[in-house]
Structure formats: C-alpha cells, structure tokens
Amino acid sequence: ESEKLYKFRFNNLKNGLNSIRISDDNMAFSATIKNQPFDGQIIDTNTSFTIQVNQEVKIKKSGMTIRLISLSRDSRCEDPLDKFSCMHDPKTYITFQMSAPKYTPESMTIQKPQTEIAGGVFHDFPFSIEEIEPSPQKNKVIGQSKYKVTMKVH
C-alpha cells in the first residue's frame, strides 16, 4: 500500500459555516458544515437558573451544557409535612443530558426528595437541584412541558 499524503484544510466561514477540503495530488473532496447556534440560556457558575424539559443551559466559564430530559415517578405531596396525607418519602426522578469540553456526553438520573436540595457531580462539575415546580395538586397529573427545575452548577 502506498503512503499517500493528504492535505486537510479547514476554513471558518461567516454565518456559522465551516468548510473542509481533503486532497492529494490526484483528487479533492470538499464539504460545507453548518454549525447549529446554541439556543439556550448562558449562565454564570454559582447562579441559580430554571430549566424546563427539552431546554438547554450552558455554563459560561466551563462550557458545560445541561439539557433537562424528563421528570418521572413524581410522588411529591401537597403538604409533605402532613404525616396523615403524606405517609411516604416524597421524591421525583429527574433525568438530564450533560456534556462539557473534553468529556463524553452522559445521561444521568437524580433522585430529588421533596423537602431537600439534591446534588450530583458530572466529572469536575458539582451541581444542586433546589426546587421543582409546579407544586403537586391532589388528583392532577403534571405534564412534562409544565415542569420547571431550579438548579445551580457550583
């Protein structure tokens, strides 16, 4: 097999476009790639933010991106301190997609007790989940699009 040398050329074009050209002495291949702009909130570290299902938040300094995927098994009570109507341990499971430069994106599910702040770590990025809204109401199901999660990356 011959040892051909290929030339790679990347061009950063305007308006979010990039091109790549791969060539040798006999032929060339070119393609244009359109970068998708980030369409979410950009937040500072240690700042609380609210995210909804299918929304993304980027942490300014680290480049970490958080996408809220879903909330499930929501067993919160109207009044978690009322031990007669709330005899179980009320909690909600929250699933995120997290990514950051130098790390493979990962999905993770965090169990959030109703009356406590929950925490987690994505590689070097600790975060806390402070609150879930709306508050539960008896005999009413909350649709995924109605949930709001308040959290912070530390």
PDB file of C-alpha atoms in Angstrom:
ATOM      1  CA  GLU A   1       0.000   0.000   0.000  1.00  0.00           C
ATOM      2  CA  SER A   2       1.364   3.359  -0.946  1.00  0.00           C
ATOM      3  CA  GLU A   3       1.926   6.099   1.574  1.00  0.00           C
ATOM      4  CA  LYS A   4      -0.088   8.927   0.082  1.00  0.00           C
ATOM      5  CA  LEU A   5      -0.059  12.302   1.725  1.00  0.00           C
ATOM      6  CA  TYR A   6      -3.389  14.013   2.131  1.00  0.00           C
ATOM      7  CA  LYS A   7      -3.873  17.688   2.783  1.00  0.00           C
ATOM      8  CA  PHE A   8      -6.614  18.759   5.200  1.00  0.00           C
ATOM      9  CA  ARG A   9      -7.800  22.326   5.141  1.00  0.00           C
ATOM     10  CA  PHE A  10     -10.415  23.794   7.481  1.00  0.00           C
ATOM     11  CA  ASN A  11     -11.946  27.192   6.799  1.00  0.00           C
ATOM     12  CA  ASN A  12     -14.085  29.071   9.278  1.00  0.00           C
ATOM     13  CA  LEU A  13     -16.585  30.859   7.055  1.00  0.00           C
ATOM     14  CA  LYS A  14     -19.110  33.526   8.036  1.00  0.00           C
ATOM     15  CA  ASN A  15     -22.594  32.944   9.492  1.00  0.00           C
ATOM     16  CA  GLY A  16     -21.760  29.711  11.307  1.00  0.00           C
ATOM     17  CA  LEU A  17     -20.452  27.894   8.239  1.00  0.00           C
ATOM     18  CA  ASN A  18     -17.225  25.914   8.055  1.00  0.00           C
ATOM     19  CA  SER A  19     -15.672  24.077   5.157  1.00  0.00           C
ATOM     20  CA  ILE A  20     -13.289  21.170   4.965  1.00  0.00           C
ATOM     21  CA  ARG A  21     -11.164  20.200   1.976  1.00  0.00           C
ATOM     22  CA  ILE A  22      -9.278  16.906   1.760  1.00  0.00           C
ATOM     23  CA  SER A  23      -6.975  16.478  -1.203  1.00  0.00           C
ATOM     24  CA  ASP A  24      -3.996  14.633  -2.588  1.00  0.00           C
ATOM     25  CA  ASP A  25      -2.160  15.072  -5.905  1.00  0.00           C
ATOM     26  CA  ASN A  26      -4.965  13.395  -7.897  1.00  0.00           C
ATOM     27  CA  MET A  27      -8.289  14.373  -6.367  1.00  0.00           C
ATOM     28  CA  ALA A  28     -10.059  16.560  -3.816  1.00  0.00           C
ATOM     29  CA  PHE A  29     -13.151  16.401  -1.656  1.00  0.00           C
ATOM     30  CA  SER A  30     -14.868  19.427  -0.116  1.00  0.00           C
ATOM     31  CA  ALA A  31     -17.823  19.794   2.216  1.00  0.00           C
ATOM     32  CA  THR A  32     -19.548  22.675   3.969  1.00  0.00           C
ATOM     33  CA  ILE A  33     -20.742  22.230   7.557  1.00  0.00           C
ATOM     34  CA  LYS A  34     -23.310  24.481   9.214  1.00  0.00           C
ATOM     35  CA  ASN A  35     -22.850  24.909  12.962  1.00  0.00           C
ATOM     36  CA  GLN A  36     -26.083  24.993  14.909  1.00  0.00           C
ATOM     37  CA  PRO A  37     -26.207  28.044  17.155  1.00  0.00           C
ATOM     38  CA  PHE A  38     -26.751  27.426  20.855  1.00  0.00           C
ATOM     39  CA  ASP A  39     -30.399  28.163  21.558  1.00  0.00           C
ATOM     40  CA  GLY A  40     -30.499  28.228  25.360  1.00  0.00           C
ATOM     41  CA  GLN A  41     -29.619  30.248  28.418  1.00  0.00           C
ATOM     42  CA  ILE A  42     -25.993  31.065  29.221  1.00  0.00           C
ATOM     43  CA  ILE A  43     -25.453  31.192  32.983  1.00  0.00           C
ATOM     44  CA  ASP A  44     -22.547  32.008  35.315  1.00  0.00           C
ATOM     45  CA  THR A  45     -21.249  29.412  37.775  1.00  0.00           C
ATOM     46  CA  ASN A  46     -22.908  29.570  41.223  1.00  0.00           C
ATOM     47  CA  THR A  47     -26.009  31.235  39.788  1.00  0.00           C
ATOM     48  CA  SER A  48     -29.415  29.607  40.218  1.00  0.00           C
ATOM     49  CA  PHE A  49     -31.330  29.031  36.991  1.00  0.00           C
ATOM     50  CA  THR A  50     -34.613  27.448  35.954  1.00  0.00           C
ATOM     51  CA  ILE A  51     -34.785  24.907  33.136  1.00  0.00           C
ATOM     52  CA  GLN A  52     -37.737  23.134  31.518  1.00  0.00           C
ATOM     53  CA  VAL A  53     -37.974  19.792  29.725  1.00  0.00           C
ATOM     54  CA  ASN A  54     -36.113  19.898  26.359  1.00  0.00           C
ATOM     55  CA  GLN A  55     -34.348  23.159  27.191  1.00  0.00           C
ATOM     56  CA  GLU A  56     -30.576  23.620  27.427  1.00  0.00           C
ATOM     57  CA  VAL A  57     -28.412  25.758  29.658  1.00  0.00           C
ATOM     58  CA  LYS A  58     -24.712  26.438  29.117  1.00  0.00           C
ATOM     59  CA  ILE A  59     -22.408  27.363  31.989  1.00  0.00           C
ATOM     60  CA  LYS A  60     -20.354  30.304  30.744  1.00  0.00           C
ATOM     61  CA  LYS A  61     -16.877  29.655  32.170  1.00  0.00           C
ATOM     62  CA  SER A  62     -16.702  25.852  31.788  1.00  0.00           C
ATOM     63  CA  GLY A  63     -18.755  25.321  28.628  1.00  0.00           C
ATOM     64  CA  MET A  64     -20.780  22.631  30.407  1.00  0.00           C
ATOM     65  CA  THR A  65     -24.204  22.092  28.831  1.00  0.00           C
ATOM     66  CA  ILE A  66     -27.244  20.730  30.670  1.00  0.00           C
ATOM     67  CA  ARG A  67     -30.392  19.508  28.930  1.00  0.00           C
ATOM     68  CA  LEU A  68     -33.418  18.534  31.008  1.00  0.00           C
ATOM     69  CA  ILE A  69     -34.804  15.300  29.509  1.00  0.00           C
ATOM     70  CA  SER A  70     -37.685  14.321  31.802  1.00  0.00           C
ATOM     71  CA  LEU A  71     -39.147  14.049  35.291  1.00  0.00           C
ATOM     72  CA  SER A  72     -40.667  10.773  36.402  1.00  0.00           C
ATOM     73  CA  ARG A  73     -42.160   8.988  39.394  1.00  0.00           C
ATOM     74  CA  ASP A  74     -43.228  12.303  40.902  1.00  0.00           C
ATOM     75  CA  SER A  75     -44.549  11.282  44.316  1.00  0.00           C
ATOM     76  CA  ARG A  76     -44.496  14.726  45.928  1.00  0.00           C
ATOM     77  CA  CYS A  77     -47.327  15.630  48.304  1.00  0.00           C
ATOM     78  CA  GLU A  78     -49.369  18.820  48.534  1.00  0.00           C
ATOM     79  CA  ASP A  79     -48.072  19.198  52.088  1.00  0.00           C
ATOM     80  CA  PRO A  80     -45.032  16.974  52.725  1.00  0.00           C
ATOM     81  CA  LEU A  81     -45.075  17.836  56.441  1.00  0.00           C
ATOM     82  CA  ASP A  82     -48.623  16.477  56.909  1.00  0.00           C
ATOM     83  CA  LYS A  83     -47.847  12.908  58.014  1.00  0.00           C
ATOM     84  CA  PHE A  84     -51.502  11.843  57.681  1.00  0.00           C
ATOM     85  CA  SER A  85     -51.846  12.637  53.974  1.00  0.00           C
ATOM     86  CA  CYS A  86     -48.153  12.122  53.117  1.00  0.00           C
ATOM     87  CA  MET A  87     -47.003   8.913  54.774  1.00  0.00           C
ATOM     88  CA  HIS A  88     -44.343   8.028  52.183  1.00  0.00           C
ATOM     89  CA  ASP A  89     -40.989   9.617  51.308  1.00  0.00           C
ATOM     90  CA  PRO A  90     -41.992  12.078  48.528  1.00  0.00           C
ATOM     91  CA  LYS A  91     -39.481  12.414  45.697  1.00  0.00           C
ATOM     92  CA  THR A  92     -39.074  12.900  41.955  1.00  0.00           C
ATOM     93  CA  TYR A  93     -36.585  11.397  39.500  1.00  0.00           C
ATOM     94  CA  ILE A  94     -35.022  13.940  37.135  1.00  0.00           C
ATOM     95  CA  THR A  95     -33.102  12.900  34.013  1.00  0.00           C
ATOM     96  CA  PHE A  96     -30.517  15.191  32.423  1.00  0.00           C
ATOM     97  CA  GLN A  97     -28.167  15.003  29.440  1.00  0.00           C
ATOM     98  CA  MET A  98     -24.876  16.654  30.429  1.00  0.00           C
ATOM     99  CA  SER A  99     -21.802  17.459  28.382  1.00  0.00           C
ATOM    100  CA  ALA A 100     -18.669  19.559  28.643  1.00  0.00           C
ATOM    101  CA  PRO A 101     -15.499  20.070  26.610  1.00  0.00           C
ATOM    102  CA  LYS A 102     -13.137  17.060  26.943  1.00  0.00           C
ATOM    103  CA  TYR A 103     -15.934  14.776  28.262  1.00  0.00           C
ATOM    104  CA  THR A 104     -18.318  12.366  26.576  1.00  0.00           C
ATOM    105  CA  PRO A 105     -21.956  13.444  26.996  1.00  0.00           C
ATOM    106  CA  GLU A 106     -23.826  11.407  29.592  1.00  0.00           C
ATOM    107  CA  SER A 107     -27.401  10.943  30.721  1.00  0.00           C
ATOM    108  CA  MET A 108     -27.949  10.808  34.454  1.00  0.00           C
ATOM    109  CA  THR A 109     -30.986  10.499  36.684  1.00  0.00           C
ATOM    110  CA  ILE A 110     -31.030  12.223  40.066  1.00  0.00           C
ATOM    111  CA  GLN A 111     -33.493  11.416  42.839  1.00  0.00           C
ATOM    112  CA  LYS A 112     -34.778  14.678  44.369  1.00  0.00           C
ATOM    113  CA  PRO A 113     -36.513  14.431  47.773  1.00  0.00           C
ATOM    114  CA  GLN A 114     -39.341  16.959  48.042  1.00  0.00           C
ATOM    115  CA  THR A 115     -38.080  18.775  51.128  1.00  0.00           C
ATOM    116  CA  GLU A 116     -34.306  18.657  50.462  1.00  0.00           C
ATOM    117  CA  ILE A 117     -31.813  20.002  47.965  1.00  0.00           C
ATOM    118  CA  ALA A 118     -30.384  17.152  45.871  1.00  0.00           C
ATOM    119  CA  GLY A 119     -26.878  17.125  44.458  1.00  0.00           C
ATOM    120  CA  GLY A 120     -24.789  15.413  41.848  1.00  0.00           C
ATOM    121  CA  VAL A 121     -21.480  15.634  40.017  1.00  0.00           C
ATOM    122  CA  PHE A 122     -20.746  15.481  36.298  1.00  0.00           C
ATOM    123  CA  HIS A 123     -16.969  14.893  36.154  1.00  0.00           C
ATOM    124  CA  ASP A 124     -15.473  18.116  37.605  1.00  0.00           C
ATOM    125  CA  PHE A 125     -18.814  19.919  37.850  1.00  0.00           C
ATOM    126  CA  PRO A 126     -20.848  19.621  41.073  1.00  0.00           C
ATOM    127  CA  PHE A 127     -24.455  20.783  40.825  1.00  0.00           C
ATOM    128  CA  SER A 128     -27.510  21.038  43.049  1.00  0.00           C
ATOM    129  CA  ILE A 129     -31.221  20.747  42.345  1.00  0.00           C
ATOM    130  CA  GLU A 130     -33.060  23.214  44.530  1.00  0.00           C
ATOM    131  CA  GLU A 131     -36.724  23.107  43.560  1.00  0.00           C
ATOM    132  CA  ILE A 132     -39.293  21.520  41.260  1.00  0.00           C
ATOM    133  CA  GLU A 133     -42.361  23.426  40.115  1.00  0.00           C
ATOM    134  CA  PRO A 134     -45.304  23.419  39.878  1.00  0.00           C
ATOM    135  CA  SER A 135     -46.296  22.168  43.302  1.00  0.00           C
ATOM    136  CA  PRO A 136     -48.365  18.988  43.211  1.00  0.00           C
ATOM    137  CA  GLN A 137     -52.161  19.139  43.471  1.00  0.00           C
ATOM    138  CA  LYS A 138     -54.353  16.245  44.503  1.00  0.00           C
ATOM    139  CA  ASN A 139     -55.683  14.173  41.565  1.00  0.00           C
ATOM    140  CA  LYS A 140     -53.878  16.310  38.948  1.00  0.00           C
ATOM    141  CA  VAL A 141     -51.161  14.975  36.676  1.00  0.00           C
ATOM    142  CA  ILE A 142     -48.405  17.419  35.738  1.00  0.00           C
ATOM    143  CA  GLY A 143     -47.436  17.253  32.062  1.00  0.00           C
ATOM    144  CA  GLN A 144     -43.731  17.145  31.153  1.00  0.00           C
ATOM    145  CA  SER A 145     -43.914  20.567  29.484  1.00  0.00           C
ATOM    146  CA  LYS A 146     -45.219  22.153  32.714  1.00  0.00           C
ATOM    147  CA  TYR A 147     -42.282  21.165  34.947  1.00  0.00           C
ATOM    148  CA  LYS A 148     -39.613  23.712  35.899  1.00  0.00           C
ATOM    149  CA  VAL A 149     -36.445  22.716  37.742  1.00  0.00           C
ATOM    150  CA  THR A 150     -34.366  25.295  39.605  1.00  0.00           C
ATOM    151  CA  MET A 151     -30.718  24.314  39.970  1.00  0.00           C
ATOM    152  CA  LYS A 152     -27.156  25.604  40.231  1.00  0.00           C
ATOM    153  CA  VAL A 153     -23.721  24.468  38.981  1.00  0.00           C
ATOM    154  CA  HIS A 154     -21.047  25.190  41.605  1.00  0.00           C
TER     155      HIS A 154
END
